[in-house]
PDB file of C-alpha atoms and ligand atoms in Angstrom:
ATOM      1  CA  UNK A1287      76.619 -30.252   8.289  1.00 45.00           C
ATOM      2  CA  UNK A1288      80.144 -31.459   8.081  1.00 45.00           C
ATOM      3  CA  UNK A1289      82.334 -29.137   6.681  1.00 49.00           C
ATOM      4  CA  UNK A1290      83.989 -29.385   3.810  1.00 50.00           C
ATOM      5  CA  UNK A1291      87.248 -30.405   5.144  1.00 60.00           C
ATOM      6  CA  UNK A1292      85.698 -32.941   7.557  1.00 71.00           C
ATOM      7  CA  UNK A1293      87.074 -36.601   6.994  1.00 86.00           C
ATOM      8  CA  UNK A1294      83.685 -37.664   7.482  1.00 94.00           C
ATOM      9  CA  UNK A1295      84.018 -39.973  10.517  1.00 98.00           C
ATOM     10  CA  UNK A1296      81.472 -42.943  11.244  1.00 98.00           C
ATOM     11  CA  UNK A1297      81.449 -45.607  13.822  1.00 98.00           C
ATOM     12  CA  UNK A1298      83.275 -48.584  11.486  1.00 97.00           C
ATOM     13  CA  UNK A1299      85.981 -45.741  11.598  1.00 98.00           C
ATOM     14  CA  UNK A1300      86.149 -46.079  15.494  1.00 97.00           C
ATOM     15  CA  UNK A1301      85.946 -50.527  14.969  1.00 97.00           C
ATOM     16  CA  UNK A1302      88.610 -49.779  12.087  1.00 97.00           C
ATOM     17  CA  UNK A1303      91.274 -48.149  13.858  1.00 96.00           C
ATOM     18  CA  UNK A1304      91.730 -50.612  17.072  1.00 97.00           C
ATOM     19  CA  UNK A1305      90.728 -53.621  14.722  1.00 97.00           C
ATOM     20  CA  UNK A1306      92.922 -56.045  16.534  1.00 98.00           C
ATOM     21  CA  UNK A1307      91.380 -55.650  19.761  1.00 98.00           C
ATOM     22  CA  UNK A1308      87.818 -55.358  18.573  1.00 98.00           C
ATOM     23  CA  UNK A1309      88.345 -58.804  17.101  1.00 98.00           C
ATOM     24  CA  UNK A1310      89.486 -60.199  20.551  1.00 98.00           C
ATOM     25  CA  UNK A1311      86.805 -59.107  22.005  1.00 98.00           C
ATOM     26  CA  UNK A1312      83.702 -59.859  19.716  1.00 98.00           C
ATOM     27  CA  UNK A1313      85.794 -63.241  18.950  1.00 97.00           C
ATOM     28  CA  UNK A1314      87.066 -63.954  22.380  1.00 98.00           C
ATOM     29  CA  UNK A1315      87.120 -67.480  24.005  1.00 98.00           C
ATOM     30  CA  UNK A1316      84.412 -67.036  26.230  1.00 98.00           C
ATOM     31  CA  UNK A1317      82.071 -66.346  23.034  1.00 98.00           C
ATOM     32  CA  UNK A1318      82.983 -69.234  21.385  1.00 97.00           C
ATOM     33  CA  UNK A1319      82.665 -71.911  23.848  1.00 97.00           C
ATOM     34  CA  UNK A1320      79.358 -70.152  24.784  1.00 97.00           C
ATOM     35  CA  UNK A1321      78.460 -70.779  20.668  1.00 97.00           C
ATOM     36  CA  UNK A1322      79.826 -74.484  20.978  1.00 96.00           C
ATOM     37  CA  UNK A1323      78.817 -75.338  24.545  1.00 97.00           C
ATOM     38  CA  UNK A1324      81.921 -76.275  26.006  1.00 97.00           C
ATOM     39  CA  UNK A1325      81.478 -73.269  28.136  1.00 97.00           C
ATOM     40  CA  UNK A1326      81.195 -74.274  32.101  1.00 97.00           C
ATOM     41  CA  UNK A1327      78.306 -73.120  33.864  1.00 96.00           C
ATOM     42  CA  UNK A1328      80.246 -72.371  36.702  1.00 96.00           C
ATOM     43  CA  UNK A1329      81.672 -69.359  33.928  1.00 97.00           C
ATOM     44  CA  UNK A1330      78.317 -68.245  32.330  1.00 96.00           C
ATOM     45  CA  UNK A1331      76.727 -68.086  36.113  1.00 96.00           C
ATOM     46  CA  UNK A1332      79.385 -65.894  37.374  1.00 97.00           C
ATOM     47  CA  UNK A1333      78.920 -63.742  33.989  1.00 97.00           C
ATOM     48  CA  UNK A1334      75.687 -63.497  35.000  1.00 96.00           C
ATOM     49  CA  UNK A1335      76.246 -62.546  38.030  1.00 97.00           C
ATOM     50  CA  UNK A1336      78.510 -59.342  37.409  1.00 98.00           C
ATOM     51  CA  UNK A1337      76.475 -58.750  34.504  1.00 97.00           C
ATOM     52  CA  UNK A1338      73.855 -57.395  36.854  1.00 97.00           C
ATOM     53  CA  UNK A1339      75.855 -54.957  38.572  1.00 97.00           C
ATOM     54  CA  UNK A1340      77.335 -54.377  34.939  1.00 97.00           C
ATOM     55  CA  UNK A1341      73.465 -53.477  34.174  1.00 97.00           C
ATOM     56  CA  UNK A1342      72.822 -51.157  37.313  1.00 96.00           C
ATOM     57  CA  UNK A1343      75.426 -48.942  36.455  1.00 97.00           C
ATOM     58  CA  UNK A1344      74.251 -49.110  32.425  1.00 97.00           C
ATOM     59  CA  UNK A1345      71.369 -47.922  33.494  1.00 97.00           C
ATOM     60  CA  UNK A1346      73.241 -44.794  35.596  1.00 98.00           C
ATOM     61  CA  UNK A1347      75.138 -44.138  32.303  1.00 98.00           C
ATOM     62  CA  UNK A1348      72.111 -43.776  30.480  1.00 98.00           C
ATOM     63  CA  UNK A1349      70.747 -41.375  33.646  1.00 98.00           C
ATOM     64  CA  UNK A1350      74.146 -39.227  33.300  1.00 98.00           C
ATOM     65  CA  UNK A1351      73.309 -38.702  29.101  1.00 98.00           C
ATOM     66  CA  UNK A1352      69.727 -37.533  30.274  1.00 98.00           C
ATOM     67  CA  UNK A1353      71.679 -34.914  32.642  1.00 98.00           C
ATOM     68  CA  UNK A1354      74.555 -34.244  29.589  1.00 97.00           C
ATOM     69  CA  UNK A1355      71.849 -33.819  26.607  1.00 97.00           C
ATOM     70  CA  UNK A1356      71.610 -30.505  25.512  1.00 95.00           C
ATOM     71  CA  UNK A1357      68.297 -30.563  24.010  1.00 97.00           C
ATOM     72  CA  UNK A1358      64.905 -32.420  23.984  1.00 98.00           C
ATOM     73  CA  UNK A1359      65.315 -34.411  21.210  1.00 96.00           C
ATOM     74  CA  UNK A1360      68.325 -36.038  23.052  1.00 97.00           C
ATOM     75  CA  UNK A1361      66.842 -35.680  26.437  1.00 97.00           C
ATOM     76  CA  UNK A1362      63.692 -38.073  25.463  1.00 97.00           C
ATOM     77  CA  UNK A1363      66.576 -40.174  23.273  1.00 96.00           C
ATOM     78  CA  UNK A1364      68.507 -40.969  26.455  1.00 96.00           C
ATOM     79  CA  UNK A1365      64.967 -41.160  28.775  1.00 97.00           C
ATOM     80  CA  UNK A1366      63.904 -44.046  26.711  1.00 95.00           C
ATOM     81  CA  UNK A1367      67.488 -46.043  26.735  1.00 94.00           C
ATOM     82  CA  UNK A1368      67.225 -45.340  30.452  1.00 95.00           C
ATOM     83  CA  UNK A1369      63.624 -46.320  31.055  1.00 94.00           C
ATOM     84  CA  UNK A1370      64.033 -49.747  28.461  1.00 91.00           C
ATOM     85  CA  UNK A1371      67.099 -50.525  30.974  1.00 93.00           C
ATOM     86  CA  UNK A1372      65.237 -50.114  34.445  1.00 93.00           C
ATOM     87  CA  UNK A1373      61.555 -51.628  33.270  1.00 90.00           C
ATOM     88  CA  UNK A1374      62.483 -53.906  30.251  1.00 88.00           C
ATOM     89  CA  UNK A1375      66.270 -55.386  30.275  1.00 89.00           C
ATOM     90  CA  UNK A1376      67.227 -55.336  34.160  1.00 93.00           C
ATOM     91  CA  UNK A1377      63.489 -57.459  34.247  1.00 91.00           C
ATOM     92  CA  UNK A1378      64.806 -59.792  31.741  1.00 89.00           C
ATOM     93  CA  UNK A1379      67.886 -60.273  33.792  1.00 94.00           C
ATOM     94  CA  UNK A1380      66.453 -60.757  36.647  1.00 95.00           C
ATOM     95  CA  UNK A1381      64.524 -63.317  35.226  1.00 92.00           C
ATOM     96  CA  UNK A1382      67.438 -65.263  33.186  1.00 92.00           C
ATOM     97  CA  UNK A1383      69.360 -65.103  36.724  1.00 96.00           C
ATOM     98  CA  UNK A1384      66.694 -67.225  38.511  1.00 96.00           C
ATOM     99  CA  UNK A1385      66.147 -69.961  35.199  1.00 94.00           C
ATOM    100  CA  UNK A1386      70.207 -70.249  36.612  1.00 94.00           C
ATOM    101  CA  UNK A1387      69.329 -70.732  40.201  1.00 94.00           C
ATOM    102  CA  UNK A1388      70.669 -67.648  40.909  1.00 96.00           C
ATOM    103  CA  UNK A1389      67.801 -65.850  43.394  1.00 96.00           C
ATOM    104  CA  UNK A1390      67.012 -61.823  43.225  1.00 94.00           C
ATOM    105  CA  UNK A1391      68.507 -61.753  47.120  1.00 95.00           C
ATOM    106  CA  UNK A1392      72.136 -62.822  45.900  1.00 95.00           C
ATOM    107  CA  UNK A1393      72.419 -60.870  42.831  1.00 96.00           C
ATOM    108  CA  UNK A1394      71.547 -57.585  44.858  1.00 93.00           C
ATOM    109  CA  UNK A1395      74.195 -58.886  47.707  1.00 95.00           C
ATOM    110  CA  UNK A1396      76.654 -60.120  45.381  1.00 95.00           C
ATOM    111  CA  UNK A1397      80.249 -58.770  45.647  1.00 96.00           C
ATOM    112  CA  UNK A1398      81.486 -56.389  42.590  1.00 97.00           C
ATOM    113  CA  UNK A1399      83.885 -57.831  40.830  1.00 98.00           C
ATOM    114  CA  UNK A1400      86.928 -55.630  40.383  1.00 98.00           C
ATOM    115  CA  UNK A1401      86.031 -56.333  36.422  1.00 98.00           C
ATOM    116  CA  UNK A1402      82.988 -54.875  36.718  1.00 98.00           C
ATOM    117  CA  UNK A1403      83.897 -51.858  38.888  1.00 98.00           C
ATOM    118  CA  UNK A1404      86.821 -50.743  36.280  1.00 98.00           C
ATOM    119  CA  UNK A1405      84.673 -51.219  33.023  1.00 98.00           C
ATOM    120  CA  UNK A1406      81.438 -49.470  34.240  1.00 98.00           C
ATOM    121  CA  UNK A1407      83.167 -46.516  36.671  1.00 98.00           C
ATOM    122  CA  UNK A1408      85.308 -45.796  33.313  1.00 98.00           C
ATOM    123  CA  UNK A1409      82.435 -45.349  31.316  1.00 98.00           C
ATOM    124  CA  UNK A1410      80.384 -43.258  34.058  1.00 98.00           C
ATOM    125  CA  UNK A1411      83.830 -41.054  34.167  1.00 98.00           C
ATOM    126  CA  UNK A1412      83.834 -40.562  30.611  1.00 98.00           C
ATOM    127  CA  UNK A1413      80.474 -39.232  30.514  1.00 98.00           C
ATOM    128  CA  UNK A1414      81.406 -37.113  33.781  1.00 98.00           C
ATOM    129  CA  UNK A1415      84.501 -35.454  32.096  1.00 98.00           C
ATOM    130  CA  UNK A1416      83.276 -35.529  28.447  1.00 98.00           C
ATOM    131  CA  UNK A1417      80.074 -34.552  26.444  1.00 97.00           C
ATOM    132  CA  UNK A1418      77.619 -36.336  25.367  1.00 98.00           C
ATOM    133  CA  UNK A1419      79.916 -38.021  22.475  1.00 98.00           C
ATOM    134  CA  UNK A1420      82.309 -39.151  24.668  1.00 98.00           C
ATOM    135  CA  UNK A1421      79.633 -41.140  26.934  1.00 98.00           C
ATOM    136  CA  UNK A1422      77.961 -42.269  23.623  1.00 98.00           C
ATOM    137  CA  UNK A1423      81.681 -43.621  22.330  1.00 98.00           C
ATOM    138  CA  UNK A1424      82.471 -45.272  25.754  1.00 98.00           C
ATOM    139  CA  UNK A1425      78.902 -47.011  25.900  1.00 98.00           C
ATOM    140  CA  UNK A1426      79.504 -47.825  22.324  1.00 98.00           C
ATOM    141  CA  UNK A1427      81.403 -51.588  22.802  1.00 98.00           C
ATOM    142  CA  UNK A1428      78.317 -52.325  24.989  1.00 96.00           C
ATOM    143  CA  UNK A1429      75.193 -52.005  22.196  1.00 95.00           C
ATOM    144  CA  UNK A1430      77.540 -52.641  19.254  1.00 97.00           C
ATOM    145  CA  UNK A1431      79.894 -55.152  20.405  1.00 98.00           C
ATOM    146  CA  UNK A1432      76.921 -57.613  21.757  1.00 97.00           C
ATOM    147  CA  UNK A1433      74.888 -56.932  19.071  1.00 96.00           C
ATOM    148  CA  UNK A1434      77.676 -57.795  16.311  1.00 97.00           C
ATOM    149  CA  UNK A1435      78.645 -61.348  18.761  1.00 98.00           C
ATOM    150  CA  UNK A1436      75.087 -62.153  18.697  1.00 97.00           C
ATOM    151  CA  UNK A1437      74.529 -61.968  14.291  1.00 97.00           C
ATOM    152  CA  UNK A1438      78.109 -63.676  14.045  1.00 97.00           C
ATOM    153  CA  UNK A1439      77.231 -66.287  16.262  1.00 97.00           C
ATOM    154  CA  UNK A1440      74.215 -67.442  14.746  1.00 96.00           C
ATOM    155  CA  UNK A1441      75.492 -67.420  10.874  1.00 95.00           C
ATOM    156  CA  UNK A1442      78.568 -68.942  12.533  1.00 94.00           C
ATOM    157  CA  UNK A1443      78.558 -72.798  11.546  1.00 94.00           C
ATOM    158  CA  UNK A1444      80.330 -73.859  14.275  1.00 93.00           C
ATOM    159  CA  UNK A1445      77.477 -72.491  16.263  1.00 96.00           C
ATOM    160  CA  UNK A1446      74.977 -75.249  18.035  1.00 96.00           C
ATOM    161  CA  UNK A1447      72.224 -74.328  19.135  1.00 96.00           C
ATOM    162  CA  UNK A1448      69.800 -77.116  19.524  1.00 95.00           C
ATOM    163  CA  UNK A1449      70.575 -78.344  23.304  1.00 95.00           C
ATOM    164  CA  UNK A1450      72.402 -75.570  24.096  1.00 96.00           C
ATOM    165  CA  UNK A1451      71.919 -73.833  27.662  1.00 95.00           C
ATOM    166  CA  UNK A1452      72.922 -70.603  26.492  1.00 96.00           C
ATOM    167  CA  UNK A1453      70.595 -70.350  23.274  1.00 95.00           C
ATOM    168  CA  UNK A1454      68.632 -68.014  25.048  1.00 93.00           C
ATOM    169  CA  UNK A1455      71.195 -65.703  25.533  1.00 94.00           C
ATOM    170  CA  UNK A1456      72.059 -65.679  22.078  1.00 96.00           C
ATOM    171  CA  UNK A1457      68.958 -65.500  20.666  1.00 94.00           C
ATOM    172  CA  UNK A1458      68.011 -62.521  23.138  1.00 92.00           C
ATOM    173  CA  UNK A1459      71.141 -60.483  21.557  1.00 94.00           C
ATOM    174  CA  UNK A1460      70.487 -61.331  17.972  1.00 96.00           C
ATOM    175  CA  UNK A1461      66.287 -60.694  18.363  1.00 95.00           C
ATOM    176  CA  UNK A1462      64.995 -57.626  17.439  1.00 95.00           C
ATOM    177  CA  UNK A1463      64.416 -55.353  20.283  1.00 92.00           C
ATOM    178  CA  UNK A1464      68.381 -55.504  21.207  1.00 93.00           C
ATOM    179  CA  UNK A1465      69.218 -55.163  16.905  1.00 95.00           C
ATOM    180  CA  UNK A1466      67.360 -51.950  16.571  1.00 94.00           C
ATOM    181  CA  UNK A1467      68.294 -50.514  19.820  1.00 93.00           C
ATOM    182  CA  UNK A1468      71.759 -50.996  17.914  1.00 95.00           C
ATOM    183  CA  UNK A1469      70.790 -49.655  14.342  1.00 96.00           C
ATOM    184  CA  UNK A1470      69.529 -46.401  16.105  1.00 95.00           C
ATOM    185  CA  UNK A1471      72.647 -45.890  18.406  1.00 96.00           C
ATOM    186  CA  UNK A1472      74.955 -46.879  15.089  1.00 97.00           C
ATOM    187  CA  UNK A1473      72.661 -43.932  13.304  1.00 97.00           C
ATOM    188  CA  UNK A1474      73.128 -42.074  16.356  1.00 97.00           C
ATOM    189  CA  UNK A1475      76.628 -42.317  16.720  1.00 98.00           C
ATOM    190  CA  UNK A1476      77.528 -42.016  12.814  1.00 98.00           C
ATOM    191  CA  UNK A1477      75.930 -38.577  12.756  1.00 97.00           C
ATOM    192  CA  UNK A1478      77.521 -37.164  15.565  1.00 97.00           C
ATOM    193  CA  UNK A1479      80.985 -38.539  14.306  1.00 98.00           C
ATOM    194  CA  UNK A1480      80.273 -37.175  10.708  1.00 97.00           C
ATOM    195  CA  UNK A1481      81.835 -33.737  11.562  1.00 95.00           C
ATOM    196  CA  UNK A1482      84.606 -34.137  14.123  1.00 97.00           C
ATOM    197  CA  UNK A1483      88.204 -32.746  13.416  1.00 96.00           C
ATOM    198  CA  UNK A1484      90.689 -35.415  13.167  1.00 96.00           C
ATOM    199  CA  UNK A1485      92.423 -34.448  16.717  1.00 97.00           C
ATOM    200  CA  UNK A1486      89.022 -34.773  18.332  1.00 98.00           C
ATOM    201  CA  UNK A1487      88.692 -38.260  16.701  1.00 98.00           C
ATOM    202  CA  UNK A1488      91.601 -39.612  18.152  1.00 97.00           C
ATOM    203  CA  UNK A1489      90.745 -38.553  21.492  1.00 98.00           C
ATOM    204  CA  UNK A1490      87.288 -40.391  21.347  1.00 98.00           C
ATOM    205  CA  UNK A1491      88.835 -43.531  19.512  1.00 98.00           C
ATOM    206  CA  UNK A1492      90.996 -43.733  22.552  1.00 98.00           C
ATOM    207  CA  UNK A1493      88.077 -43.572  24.562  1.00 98.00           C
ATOM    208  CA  UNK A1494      86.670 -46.903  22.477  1.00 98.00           C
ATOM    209  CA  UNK A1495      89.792 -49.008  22.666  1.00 98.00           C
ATOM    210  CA  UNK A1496      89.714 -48.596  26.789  1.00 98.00           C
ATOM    211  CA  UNK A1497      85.985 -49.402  26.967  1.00 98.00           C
ATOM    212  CA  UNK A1498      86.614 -52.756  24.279  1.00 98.00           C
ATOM    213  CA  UNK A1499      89.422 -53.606  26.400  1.00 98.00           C
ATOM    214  CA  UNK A1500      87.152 -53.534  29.450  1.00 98.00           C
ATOM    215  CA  UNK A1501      84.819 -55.463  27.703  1.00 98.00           C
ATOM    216  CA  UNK A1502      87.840 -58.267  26.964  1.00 98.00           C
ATOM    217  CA  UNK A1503      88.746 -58.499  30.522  1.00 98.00           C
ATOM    218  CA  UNK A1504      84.871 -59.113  31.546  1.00 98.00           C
ATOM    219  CA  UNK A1505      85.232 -61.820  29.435  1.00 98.00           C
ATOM    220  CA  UNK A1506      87.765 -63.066  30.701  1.00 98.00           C
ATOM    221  CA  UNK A1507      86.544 -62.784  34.484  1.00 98.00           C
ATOM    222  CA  UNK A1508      83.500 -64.974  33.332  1.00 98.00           C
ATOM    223  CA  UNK A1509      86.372 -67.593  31.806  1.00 97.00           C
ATOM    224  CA  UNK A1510      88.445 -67.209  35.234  1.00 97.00           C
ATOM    225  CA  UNK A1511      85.420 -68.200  37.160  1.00 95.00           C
ATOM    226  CA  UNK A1512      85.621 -71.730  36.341  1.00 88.00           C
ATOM    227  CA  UNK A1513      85.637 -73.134  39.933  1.00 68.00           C
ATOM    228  CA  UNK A1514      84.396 -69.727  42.081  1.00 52.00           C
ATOM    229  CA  UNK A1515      80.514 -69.761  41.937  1.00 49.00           C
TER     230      UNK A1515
HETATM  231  C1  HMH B1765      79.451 -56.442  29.982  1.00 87.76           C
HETATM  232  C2  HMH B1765      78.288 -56.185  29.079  1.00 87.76           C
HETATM  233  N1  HMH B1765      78.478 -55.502  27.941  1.00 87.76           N
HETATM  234  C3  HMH B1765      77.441 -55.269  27.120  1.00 87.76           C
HETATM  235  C4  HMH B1765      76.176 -55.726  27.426  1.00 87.76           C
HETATM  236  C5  HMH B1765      75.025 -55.486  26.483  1.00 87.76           C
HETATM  237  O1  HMH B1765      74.024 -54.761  27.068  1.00 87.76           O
HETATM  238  C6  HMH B1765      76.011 -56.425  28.639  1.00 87.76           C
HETATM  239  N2  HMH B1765      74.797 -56.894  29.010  1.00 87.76           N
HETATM  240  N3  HMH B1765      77.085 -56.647  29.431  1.00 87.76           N
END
């Protein structure tokens, strides 16, 4: 129980307090031309790409909260996020990666993108150096952030999706398995925040702005990649 004292911190604190920069990120350029199909291919396919090696090391996050929970309510918790990454989601990709001509051989030969290496080793170093909150907060632009894009971009009116190659993306972020794997980790993450001092906030709301800034510039490698793959 919070005490009473406790500001009483939950996650739309966290969005709240770098709001600029979690709106560049959930509305960044990339998004948007992905929602209106002016997106080139040669962009989404080198997305793709990274987004692979992004998963991998997901997955490795998820393996360092089974080694950081303290309990076994936390311990299955993190299990199951690890064991939907590796049987369910990495599957998926896989699968998405080869409707883009894009064969299993390349993606596990493909070169990490520097990108990709600063976003996910930042998030496995959080976790290393922190508790269980701080890999939680640092994974939390991940579940949230796509989750949010996805919603937005289908009540967005500017939004097409009939012809659009990248309706299955969209539709795979908005469905339901991805939505309530977000609702649990919002849950998750609202509790755990409910009773932190205000010093300790700050400290893990630093934490969130790196990681949605990471997230910005993965964006942006996707929009770089307009003539490289
Ligand atoms: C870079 C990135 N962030 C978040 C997600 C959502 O899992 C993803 N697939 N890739």
């Amino acid at each position: 129980m919070p005490s009473s004292d406790s500001p009483h911190y939950t996650l739309a604190d966290l969005t709240q307090r770098h709001e600029a920069i979690w709106q560049t990120y959930i509305d960044h350029e990339f998004v948007r031309r992905l929602a209106d199909t002016s997106l080139p291919e040669s962009c989404f396919r080198h997305y793709l790409q990274q987004d692979y090696r992004f998963l991998i090391h997901f997955a490795r996050a998820w393996g360092l909260a089974v080694y950081k929970s303290p309990d076994l309510f936390e311990l299955r918790r993190a299990f199951e996020a690890l064991k939907a990454i590796v049987d369910t989601e990495l599957d998926l990709h896989v699968g998405f990666c080869r409707q883009w001509g894009i064969s299993e051989r390349e993606l596990a030969e493909l070169e990490e993108e520097r990108e990709t290496l600063a976003y996910t080793r930042f998030v496995l170093d959080c976790g290393h150096r922190g508790d269980l909150l701080d890999l939680h907060v640092a994974l939390a632009p991940c579940l949230i952030g796509y989750g949010e894009i996805a919603t937005r971009l289908l009540e967005q009116p500017t939004t097409v999706l009939e012809h659009n190659p990248y309706r299955e993306w969209i539709e795979m972020y908005a469905g339901e398995d991805f939505q309530s794997a977000m609702r649990d980790e919002i849950e998750w993450l609202d509790r755990a925040l409910s009773d932190v001092s205000t010093e300790r906030f700050e400290q893990l709301a630093a934490i969130f702005r790196d990681a949605t800034r990471l997230e910005i510039d993965f964006w942006q490698m996707g929009l770089n990649a307009v003539r490289s793959s």
